[in-house]
Coordinates of C-alpha atoms and ligand atoms in Angstrom, one line a residue:
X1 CA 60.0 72.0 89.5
X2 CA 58.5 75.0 87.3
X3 CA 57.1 76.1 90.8
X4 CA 60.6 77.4 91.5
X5 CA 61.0 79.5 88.6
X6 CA 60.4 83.1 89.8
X7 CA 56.8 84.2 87.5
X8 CA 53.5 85.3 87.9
X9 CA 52.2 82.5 89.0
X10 CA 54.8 81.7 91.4
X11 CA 54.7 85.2 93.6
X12 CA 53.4 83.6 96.7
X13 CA 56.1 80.9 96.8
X14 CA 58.8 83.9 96.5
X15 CA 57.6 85.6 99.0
X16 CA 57.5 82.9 101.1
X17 CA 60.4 81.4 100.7
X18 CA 62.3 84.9 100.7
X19 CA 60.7 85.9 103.9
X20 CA 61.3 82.8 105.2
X21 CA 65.1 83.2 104.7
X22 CA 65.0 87.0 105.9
X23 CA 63.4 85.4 109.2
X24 CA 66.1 83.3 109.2
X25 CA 69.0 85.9 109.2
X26 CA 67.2 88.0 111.5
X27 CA 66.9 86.0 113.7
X28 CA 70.9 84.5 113.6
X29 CA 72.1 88.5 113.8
X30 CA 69.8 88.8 116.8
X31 CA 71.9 85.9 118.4
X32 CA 75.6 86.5 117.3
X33 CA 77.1 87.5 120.1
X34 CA 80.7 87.7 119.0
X35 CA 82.1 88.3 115.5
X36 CA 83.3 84.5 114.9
X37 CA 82.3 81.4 116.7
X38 CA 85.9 80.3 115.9
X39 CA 85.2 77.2 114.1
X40 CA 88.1 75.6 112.3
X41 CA 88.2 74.8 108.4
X42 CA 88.9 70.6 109.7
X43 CA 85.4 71.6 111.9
X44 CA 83.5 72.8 109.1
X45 CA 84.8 71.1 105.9
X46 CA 82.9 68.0 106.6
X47 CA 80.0 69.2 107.2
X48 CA 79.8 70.8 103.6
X49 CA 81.3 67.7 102.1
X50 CA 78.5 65.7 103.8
X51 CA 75.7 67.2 101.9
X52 CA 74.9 65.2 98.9
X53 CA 74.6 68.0 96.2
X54 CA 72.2 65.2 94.0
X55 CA 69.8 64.4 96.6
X56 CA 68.0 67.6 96.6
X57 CA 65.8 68.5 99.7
X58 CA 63.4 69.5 97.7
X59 CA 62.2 72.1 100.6
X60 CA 63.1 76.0 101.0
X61 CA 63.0 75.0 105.2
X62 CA 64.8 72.1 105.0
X63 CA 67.5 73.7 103.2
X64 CA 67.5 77.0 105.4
X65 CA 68.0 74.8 108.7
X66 CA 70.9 72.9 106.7
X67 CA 72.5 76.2 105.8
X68 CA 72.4 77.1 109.4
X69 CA 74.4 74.5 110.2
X70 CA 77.0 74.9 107.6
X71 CA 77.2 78.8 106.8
X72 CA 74.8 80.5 109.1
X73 CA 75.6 79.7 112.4
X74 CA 79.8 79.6 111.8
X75 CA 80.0 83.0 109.3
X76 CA 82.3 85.9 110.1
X77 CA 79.7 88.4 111.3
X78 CA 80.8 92.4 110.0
X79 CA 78.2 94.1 112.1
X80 CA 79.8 92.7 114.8
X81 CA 81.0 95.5 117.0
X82 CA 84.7 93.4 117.6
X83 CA 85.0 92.7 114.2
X84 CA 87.8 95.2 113.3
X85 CA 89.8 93.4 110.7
X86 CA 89.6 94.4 107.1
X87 CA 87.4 96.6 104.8
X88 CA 84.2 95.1 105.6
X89 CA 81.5 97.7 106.5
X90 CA 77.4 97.3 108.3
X91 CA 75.8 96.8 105.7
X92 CA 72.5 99.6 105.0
X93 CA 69.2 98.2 105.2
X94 CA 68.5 100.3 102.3
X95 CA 70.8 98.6 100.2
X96 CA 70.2 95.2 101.2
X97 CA 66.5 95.6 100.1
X98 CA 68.1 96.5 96.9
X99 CA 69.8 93.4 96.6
X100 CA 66.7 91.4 96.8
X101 CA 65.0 94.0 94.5
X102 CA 67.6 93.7 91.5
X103 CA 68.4 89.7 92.1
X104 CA 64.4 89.1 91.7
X105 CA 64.2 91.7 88.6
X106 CA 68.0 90.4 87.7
X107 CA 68.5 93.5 85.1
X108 CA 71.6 92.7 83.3
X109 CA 73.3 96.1 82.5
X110 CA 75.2 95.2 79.7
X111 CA 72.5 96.6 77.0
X112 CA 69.3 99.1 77.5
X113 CA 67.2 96.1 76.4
X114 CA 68.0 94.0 79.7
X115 CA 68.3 96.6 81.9
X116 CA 66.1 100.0 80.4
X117 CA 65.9 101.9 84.4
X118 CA 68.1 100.3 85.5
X119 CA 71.1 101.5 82.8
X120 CA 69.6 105.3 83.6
X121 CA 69.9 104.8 87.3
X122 CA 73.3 103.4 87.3
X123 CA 74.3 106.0 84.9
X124 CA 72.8 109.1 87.4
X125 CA 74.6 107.6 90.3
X126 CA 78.4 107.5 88.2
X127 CA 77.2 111.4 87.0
X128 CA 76.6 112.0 90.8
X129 CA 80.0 110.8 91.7
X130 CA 81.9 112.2 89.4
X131 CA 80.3 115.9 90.2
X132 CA 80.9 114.8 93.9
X133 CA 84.5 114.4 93.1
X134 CA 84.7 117.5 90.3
X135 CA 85.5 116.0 87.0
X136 CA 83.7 118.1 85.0
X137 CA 81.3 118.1 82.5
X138 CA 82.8 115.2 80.3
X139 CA 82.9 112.8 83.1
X140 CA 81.9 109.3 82.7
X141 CA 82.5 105.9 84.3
X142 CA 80.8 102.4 84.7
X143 CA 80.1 100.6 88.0
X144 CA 82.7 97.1 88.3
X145 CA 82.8 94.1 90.9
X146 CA 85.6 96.0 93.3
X147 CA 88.6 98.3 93.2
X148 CA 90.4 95.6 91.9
X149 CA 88.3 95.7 88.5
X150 CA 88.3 99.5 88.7
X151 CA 92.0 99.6 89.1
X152 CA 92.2 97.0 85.5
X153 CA 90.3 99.0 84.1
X154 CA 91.5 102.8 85.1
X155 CA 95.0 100.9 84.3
X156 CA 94.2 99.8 81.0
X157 CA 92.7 103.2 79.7
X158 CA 96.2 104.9 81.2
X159 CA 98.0 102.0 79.0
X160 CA 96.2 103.2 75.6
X161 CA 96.2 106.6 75.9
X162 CA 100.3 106.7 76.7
X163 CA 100.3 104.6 73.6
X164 CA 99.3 107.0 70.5
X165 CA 101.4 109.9 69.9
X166 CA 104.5 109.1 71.6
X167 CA 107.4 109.2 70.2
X168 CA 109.3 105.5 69.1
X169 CA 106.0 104.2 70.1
X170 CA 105.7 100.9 68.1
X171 CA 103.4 99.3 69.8
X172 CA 103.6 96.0 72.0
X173 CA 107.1 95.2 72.0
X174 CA 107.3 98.6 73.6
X175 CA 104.8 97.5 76.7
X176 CA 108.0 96.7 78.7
X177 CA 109.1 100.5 78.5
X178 CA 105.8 101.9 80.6
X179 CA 106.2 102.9 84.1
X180 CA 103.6 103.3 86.9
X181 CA 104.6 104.7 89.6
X182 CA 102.3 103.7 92.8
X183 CA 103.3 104.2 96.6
X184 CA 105.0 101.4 98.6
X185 CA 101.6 101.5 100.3
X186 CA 99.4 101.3 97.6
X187 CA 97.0 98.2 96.5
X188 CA 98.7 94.7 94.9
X189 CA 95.9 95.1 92.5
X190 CA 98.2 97.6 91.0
X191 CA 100.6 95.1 90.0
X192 CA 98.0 92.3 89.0
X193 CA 96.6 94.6 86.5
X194 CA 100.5 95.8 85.3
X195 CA 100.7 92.0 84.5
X196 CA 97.5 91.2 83.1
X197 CA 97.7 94.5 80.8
X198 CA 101.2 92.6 79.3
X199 CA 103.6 95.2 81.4
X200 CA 106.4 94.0 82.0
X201 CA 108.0 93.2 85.0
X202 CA 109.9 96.1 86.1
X203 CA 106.6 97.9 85.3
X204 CA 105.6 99.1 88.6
X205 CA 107.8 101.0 90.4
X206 CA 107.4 101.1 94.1
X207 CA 107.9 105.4 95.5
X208 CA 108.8 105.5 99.2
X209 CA 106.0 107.0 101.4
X210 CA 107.1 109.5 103.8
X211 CA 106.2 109.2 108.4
X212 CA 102.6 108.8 107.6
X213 CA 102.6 106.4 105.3
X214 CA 101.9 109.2 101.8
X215 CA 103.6 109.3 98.6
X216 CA 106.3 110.9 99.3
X217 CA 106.4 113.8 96.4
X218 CA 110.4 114.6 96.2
X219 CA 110.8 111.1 95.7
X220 CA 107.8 110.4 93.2
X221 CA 109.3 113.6 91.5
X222 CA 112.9 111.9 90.9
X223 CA 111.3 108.6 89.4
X224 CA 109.4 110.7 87.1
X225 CA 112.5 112.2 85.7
X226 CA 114.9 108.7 85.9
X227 CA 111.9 107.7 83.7
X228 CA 112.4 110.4 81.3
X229 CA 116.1 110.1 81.2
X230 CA 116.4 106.6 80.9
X231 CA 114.1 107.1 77.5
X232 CA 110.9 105.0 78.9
X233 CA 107.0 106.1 79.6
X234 CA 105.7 107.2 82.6
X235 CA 102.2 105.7 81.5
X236 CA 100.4 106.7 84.8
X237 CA 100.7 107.6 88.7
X238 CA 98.5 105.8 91.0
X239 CA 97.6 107.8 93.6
X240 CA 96.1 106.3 97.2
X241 CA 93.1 107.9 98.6
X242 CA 93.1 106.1 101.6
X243 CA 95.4 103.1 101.9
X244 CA 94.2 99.7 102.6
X245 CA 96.6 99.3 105.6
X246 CA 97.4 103.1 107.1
X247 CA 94.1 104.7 105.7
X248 CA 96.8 107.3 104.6
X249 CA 96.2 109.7 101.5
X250 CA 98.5 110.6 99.2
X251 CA 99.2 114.5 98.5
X252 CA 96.9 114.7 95.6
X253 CA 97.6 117.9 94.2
X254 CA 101.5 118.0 94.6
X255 CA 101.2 114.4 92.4
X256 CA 98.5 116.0 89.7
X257 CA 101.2 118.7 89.4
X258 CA 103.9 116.4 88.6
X259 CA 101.7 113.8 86.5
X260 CA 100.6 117.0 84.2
X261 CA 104.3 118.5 84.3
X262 CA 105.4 114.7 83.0
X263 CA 102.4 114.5 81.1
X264 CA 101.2 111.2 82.6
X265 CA 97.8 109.7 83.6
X266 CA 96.5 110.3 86.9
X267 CA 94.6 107.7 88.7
X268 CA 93.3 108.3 92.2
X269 CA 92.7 104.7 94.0
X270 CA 90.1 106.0 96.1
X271 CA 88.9 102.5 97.2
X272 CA 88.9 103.2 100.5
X273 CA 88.7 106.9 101.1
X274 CA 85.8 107.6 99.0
X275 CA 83.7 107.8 101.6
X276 CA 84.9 111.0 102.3
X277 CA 83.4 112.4 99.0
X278 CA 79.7 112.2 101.4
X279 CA 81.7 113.3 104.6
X280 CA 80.3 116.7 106.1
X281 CA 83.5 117.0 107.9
X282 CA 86.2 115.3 105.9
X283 CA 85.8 116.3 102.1
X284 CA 88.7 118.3 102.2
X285 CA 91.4 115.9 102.8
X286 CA 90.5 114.7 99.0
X287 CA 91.5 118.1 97.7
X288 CA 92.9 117.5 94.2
X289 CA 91.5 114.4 93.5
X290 CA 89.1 116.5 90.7
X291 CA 92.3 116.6 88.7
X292 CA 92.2 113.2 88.4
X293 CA 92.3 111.1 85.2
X294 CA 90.7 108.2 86.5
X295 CA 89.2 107.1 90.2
X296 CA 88.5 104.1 91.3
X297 CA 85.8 104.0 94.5
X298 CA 84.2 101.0 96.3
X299 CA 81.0 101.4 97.4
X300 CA 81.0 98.4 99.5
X301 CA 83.9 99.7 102.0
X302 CA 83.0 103.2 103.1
X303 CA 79.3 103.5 101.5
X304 CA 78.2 100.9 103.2
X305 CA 76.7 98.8 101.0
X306 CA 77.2 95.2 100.5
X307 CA 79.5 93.0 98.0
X308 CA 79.9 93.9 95.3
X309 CA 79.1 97.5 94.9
X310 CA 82.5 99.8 93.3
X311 CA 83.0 101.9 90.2
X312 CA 85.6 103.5 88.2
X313 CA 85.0 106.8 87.2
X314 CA 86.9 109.0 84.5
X315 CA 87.1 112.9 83.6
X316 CA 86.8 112.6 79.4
X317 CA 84.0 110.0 79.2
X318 CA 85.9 109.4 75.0
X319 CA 88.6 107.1 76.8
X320 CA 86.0 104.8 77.7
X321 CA 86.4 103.5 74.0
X322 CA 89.4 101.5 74.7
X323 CA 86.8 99.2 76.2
X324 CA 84.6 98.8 73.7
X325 CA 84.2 96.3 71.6
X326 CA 80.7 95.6 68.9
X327 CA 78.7 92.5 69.1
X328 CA 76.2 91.7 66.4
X329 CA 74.1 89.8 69.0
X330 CA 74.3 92.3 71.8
X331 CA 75.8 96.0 71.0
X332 CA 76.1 96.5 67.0
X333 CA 78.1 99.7 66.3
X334 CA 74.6 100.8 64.9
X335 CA 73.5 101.6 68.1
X336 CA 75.9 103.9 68.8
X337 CA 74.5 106.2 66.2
X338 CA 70.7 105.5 67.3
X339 CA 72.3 106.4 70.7
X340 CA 71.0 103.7 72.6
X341 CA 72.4 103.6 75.9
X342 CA 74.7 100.3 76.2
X343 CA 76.5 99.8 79.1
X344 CA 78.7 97.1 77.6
X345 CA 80.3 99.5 75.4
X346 CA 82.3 101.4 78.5
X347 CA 82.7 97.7 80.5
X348 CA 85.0 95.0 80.8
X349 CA 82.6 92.6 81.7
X350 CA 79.0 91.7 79.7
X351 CA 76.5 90.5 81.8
X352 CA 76.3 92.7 84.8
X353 CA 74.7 92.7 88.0
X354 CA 72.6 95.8 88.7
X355 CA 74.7 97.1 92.0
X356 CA 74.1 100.6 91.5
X357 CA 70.2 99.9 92.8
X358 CA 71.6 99.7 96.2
X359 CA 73.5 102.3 96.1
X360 CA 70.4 104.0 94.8
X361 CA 68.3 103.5 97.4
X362 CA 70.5 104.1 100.6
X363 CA 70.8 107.6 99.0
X364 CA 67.1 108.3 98.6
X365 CA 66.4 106.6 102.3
X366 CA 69.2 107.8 104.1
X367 CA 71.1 110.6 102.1
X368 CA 74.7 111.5 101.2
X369 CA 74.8 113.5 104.5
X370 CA 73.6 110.2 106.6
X371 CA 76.5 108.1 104.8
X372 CA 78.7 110.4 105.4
X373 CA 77.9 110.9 108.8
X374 CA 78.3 107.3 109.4
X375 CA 81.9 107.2 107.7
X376 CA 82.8 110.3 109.8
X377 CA 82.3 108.7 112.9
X378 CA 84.4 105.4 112.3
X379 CA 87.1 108.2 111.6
X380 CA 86.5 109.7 114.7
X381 CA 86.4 106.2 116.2
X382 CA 90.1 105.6 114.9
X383 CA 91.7 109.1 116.1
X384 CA 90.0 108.4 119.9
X385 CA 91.6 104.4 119.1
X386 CA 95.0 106.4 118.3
X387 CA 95.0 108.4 121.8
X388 CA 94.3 105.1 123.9
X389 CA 96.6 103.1 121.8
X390 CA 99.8 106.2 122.1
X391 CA 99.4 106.2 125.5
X392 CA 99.4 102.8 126.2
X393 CA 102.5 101.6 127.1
X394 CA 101.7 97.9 125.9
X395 CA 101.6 98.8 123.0
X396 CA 103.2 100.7 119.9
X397 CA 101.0 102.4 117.3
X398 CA 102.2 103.8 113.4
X399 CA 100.8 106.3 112.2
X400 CA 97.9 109.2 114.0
X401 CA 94.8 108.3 111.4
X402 CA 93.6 109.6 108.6
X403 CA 90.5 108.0 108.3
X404 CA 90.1 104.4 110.2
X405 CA 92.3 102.0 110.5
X406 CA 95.3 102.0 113.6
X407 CA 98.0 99.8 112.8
X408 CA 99.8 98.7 116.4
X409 CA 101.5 96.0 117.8
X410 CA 101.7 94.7 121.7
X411 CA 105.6 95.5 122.8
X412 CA 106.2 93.9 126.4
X413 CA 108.3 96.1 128.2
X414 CA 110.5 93.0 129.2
X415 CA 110.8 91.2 125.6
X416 CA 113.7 92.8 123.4
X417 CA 113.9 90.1 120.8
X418 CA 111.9 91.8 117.9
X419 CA 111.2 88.3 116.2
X420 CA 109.7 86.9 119.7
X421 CA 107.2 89.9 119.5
X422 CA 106.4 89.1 116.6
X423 CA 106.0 85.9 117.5
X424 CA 103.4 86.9 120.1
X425 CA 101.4 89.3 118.0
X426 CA 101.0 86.5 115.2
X427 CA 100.1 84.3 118.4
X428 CA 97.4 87.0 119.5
X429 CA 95.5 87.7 116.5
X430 CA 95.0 83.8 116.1
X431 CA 94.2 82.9 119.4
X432 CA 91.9 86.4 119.4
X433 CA 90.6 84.5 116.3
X434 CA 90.3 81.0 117.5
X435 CA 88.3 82.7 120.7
X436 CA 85.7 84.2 118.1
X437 CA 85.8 87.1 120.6
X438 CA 87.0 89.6 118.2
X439 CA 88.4 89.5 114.5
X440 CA 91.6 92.1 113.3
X441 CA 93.6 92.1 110.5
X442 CA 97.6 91.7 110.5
X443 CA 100.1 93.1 107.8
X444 CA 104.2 93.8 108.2
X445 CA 105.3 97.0 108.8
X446 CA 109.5 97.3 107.9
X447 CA 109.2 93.6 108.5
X448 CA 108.1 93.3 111.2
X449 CA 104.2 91.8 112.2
X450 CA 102.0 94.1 113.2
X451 CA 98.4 94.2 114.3
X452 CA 95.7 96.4 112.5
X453 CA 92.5 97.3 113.5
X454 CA 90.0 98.5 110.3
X455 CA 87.3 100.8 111.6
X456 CA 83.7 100.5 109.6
X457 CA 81.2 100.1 112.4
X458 CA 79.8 103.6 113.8
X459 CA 78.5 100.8 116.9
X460 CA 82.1 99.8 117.8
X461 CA 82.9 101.8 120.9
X462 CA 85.9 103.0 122.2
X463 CA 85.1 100.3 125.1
X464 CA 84.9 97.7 122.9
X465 CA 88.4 98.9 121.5
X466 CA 90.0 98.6 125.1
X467 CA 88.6 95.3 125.5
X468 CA 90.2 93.9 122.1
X469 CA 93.4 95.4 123.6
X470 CA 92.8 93.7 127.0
X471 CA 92.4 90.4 124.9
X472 CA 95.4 90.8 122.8
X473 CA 97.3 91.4 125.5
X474 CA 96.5 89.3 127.2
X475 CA 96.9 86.1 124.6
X476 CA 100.3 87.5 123.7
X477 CA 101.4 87.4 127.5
X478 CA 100.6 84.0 128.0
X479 CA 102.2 83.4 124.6
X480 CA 105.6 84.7 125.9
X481 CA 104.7 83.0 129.5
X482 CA 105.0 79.7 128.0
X483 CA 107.8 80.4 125.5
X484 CA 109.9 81.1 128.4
X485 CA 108.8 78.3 129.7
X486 CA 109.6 75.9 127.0
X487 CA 113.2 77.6 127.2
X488 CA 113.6 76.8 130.9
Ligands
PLP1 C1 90.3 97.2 98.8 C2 91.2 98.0 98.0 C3 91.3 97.7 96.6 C4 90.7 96.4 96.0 O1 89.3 96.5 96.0 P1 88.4 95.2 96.0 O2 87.0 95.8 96.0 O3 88.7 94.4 97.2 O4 88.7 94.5 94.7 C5 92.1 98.5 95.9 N1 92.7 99.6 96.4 C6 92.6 99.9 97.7 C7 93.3 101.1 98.2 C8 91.8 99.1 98.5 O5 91.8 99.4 99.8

């Protein structure tokens, strides 16, 4: 069994067995020919409850042809040019070598002495986003497993530094008196982390967005000074740089003015719209997000790169304190004066994966300009999607685009009842699903069910958008062809 342990001795049998498996994917991509083969969970589930987990097969090929059958063949395919559903992106070659470079090295970032390189490279790439997004010279910030992490973590730094120097401040019994104030159209994550940083429940306050889906300013501006007036602490504004459903972006300097005038944290969720901080053509619509506190970006959604690849970035690297915590074993405060580089120290987890690597490579093969250029044509994508979709009568679109989503639903000129259309959009995007012929995303909008398309793959064409539309049409039709008929 020592043959399977990754060594010296054992090069040849990695290199076959990895190679093997890279055949294997290869090969499958070369085959998919829609997104989804549309298998259901009562389909599938047996067939992974089948294999006997203590009978080992003892055989890398053995176990690659039972994966096909289980995982390979059945997956939900992203570079699928019809899969237009959530924030999935292509993944860059580039990257995914650097996946199979750090798991074989498996650096563990937590300290210099499991990582050495490695902590140096991940700590370039957060000084290289944080000049891209202009935080000045103190900047710091650690990579994390998503936006959701980033958004803890940016969350819980806003949470001790509205703490100190307050007024009446006494501590945790005073937790339920903060306030963040995120858009209605902001991330959930927001509130997860309110309750997991012991906010109470009133914590986040919701701030109506204005036509296209943005904070709406007057209104953030008035729950600023309710705040104030009714004697609680505005401990931070989240901010949405691109949000998950409307790809909208929140007027970032208007909110730094008003989080400076009420002296509050700024935290830019940039999860999404980071990629514009590589765009040739689109930088500017982050104006103002250098005045941010904190900023969370995710790597995996509009860099390209796979799971899990995000960080959380800040402007006065000091903050990063709140998160550090001294280990005998791993990080003694000694180290801190020996200035030993320890990741742990600005993290919330320990052990750490090595993600920046792939980061790291897609910008030495391919460049900021060739990410960007990649993100700028989904964008483009998504306001060419907006035209067809406004002037097609089928169908009712939100919002013009920012960056890449187009959030619609079908509308039958001879249907009035809003529930049966939504009856027939929920029917569309599971029969589209069902079909495997294409994959998008739902979400309500004023509650009613709507249809979203999320726009990550530069090969999706605008013919491949009409198609989708064609389907979706089409499945809602017959939806409301036999619900009349079931009424007759
Ligand atoms: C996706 C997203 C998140 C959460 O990021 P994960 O990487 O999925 O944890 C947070 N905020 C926004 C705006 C997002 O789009």
């Amino acid at each position: 069994m020592r043959s399977h342990l990754l060594n010296d001795l054992t090069a040849e049998h990695y290199r076959r067995s990895v190679t093997e498996g890279v055949e294997r994917v290869a090969a499958q991509l070369a085959t998919v020919k829609r997104p989804f083969t549309g298998i259901t969970v009562d389909a599938l589930a047996p067939r992974i409850d089948a294999v006997d987990l203590d009978a080992p097969l003892g055989d890398t090929t053995a176990a690659l042809d039972e994966l096909q059958e289980i995982y390979l063949r059945d997956a939900v395919y992203f570079h699928h040019p019809r899969y237009l559903a959530h924030l999935n992106c292509p993944v860059a070659i580039p990257a995914v070598l650097g996946e199979a470079v750090l798991s074989a090295v498996n650096s563990s970032l937590d300290t210099w002495d499991q990582s050495a390189g490695g902590t140096l490279i991940e700590r370039r790439l957060i000084d290289w986003t944080a000049a891209r997004i202009g935080l000045g010279p103190a900047a710091d910030g650690v990579f994390t497993s998503g936006g959701t992490q980033s958004n803890l973590q940016a969350l819980l730094l806003a949470r001790e530094e509205a703490e100190p120097g307050r007024a009446g401040w006494e501590g945790s019994q005073n937790l339920g008196r903060l306030r963040v104030f995120v858009s209605e159209a902001g991330h959930f994550s927001v509130r997860k982390a309110a309750k997991l940083l012991g906010l109470g429940p009133d914590a986040v306050v919701p701030v109506p967005v204005d036509h296209d889906r943005r904070m709406h300013t007057v209104a953030l501006a008035r729950a600023l000074e309710r705040c104030r007036r009714d004697g609680l602490v505005p401990m931070a504004v989240v901010a949405t740089a691109g949000t998950t459903d409307f790809g909208s972006i929140d007027p970032l300097p208007e909110i730094a003015e008003l989080a400076a005038q009420y002296g509050t944290w700024l935290h830019v969720d940039a999860a999404y719209g980071c990629g514009l901080l590589v765009s040739p053509t689109r930088r500017a619509l982050l104006d103002g997000i250098e005045r941010a506190d904190s900023v969370t970006v995710d790597y995996h959604k509009s860099f390209f790169q796979p799971v899990s690849s995000s960080a959380v970035l800040v402007r006065d690297a000091a903050v990063l304190r709140h998160a550090t915590y001294h280990a005998e074993y791993l990080n003694p405060r000694r180290m801190v004066a020996e200035r030993i580089p320890n990741q742990v120290d600005k993290s919330l987890q320990t052990t750490r994966r090595f993600d920046a690597l792939k980061l790291w490579l897609t910008l030495r093969v391919m460049g900021a300009d060739g990410v960007g250029r990649l993100f700028d044509q989904v964008c483009d994508l998504a306001a060419e999607g907006w035209r067809m979709l406004a002037a097609d009568p089928r169908f009712d679109v939100v919002t013009q685009p920012q960056l890449s989503t187009l959030v619609f639903r079908y509308v039958p000129a001879a249907v009035t009842d809003p529930a049966e259309i939504d009856r027939a959009n929920l029917h569309a995007r599971k029969a589209l699903f069902a079909s495997g012929d294409a994959v998008v995303a739902g979400t309500k909008v004023a509650g009613r069910h709507y249809l979203k398309f999320t726009l990550l793959n530069p090969e999706t064409t605008t013919g491949d958008l009409a198609a989708v539309l064609d389907l979706i049409a089409g499945h809602a039709e017959q939806y409301l062809g036999e619900s009349l008929d079931r009424a007759s």
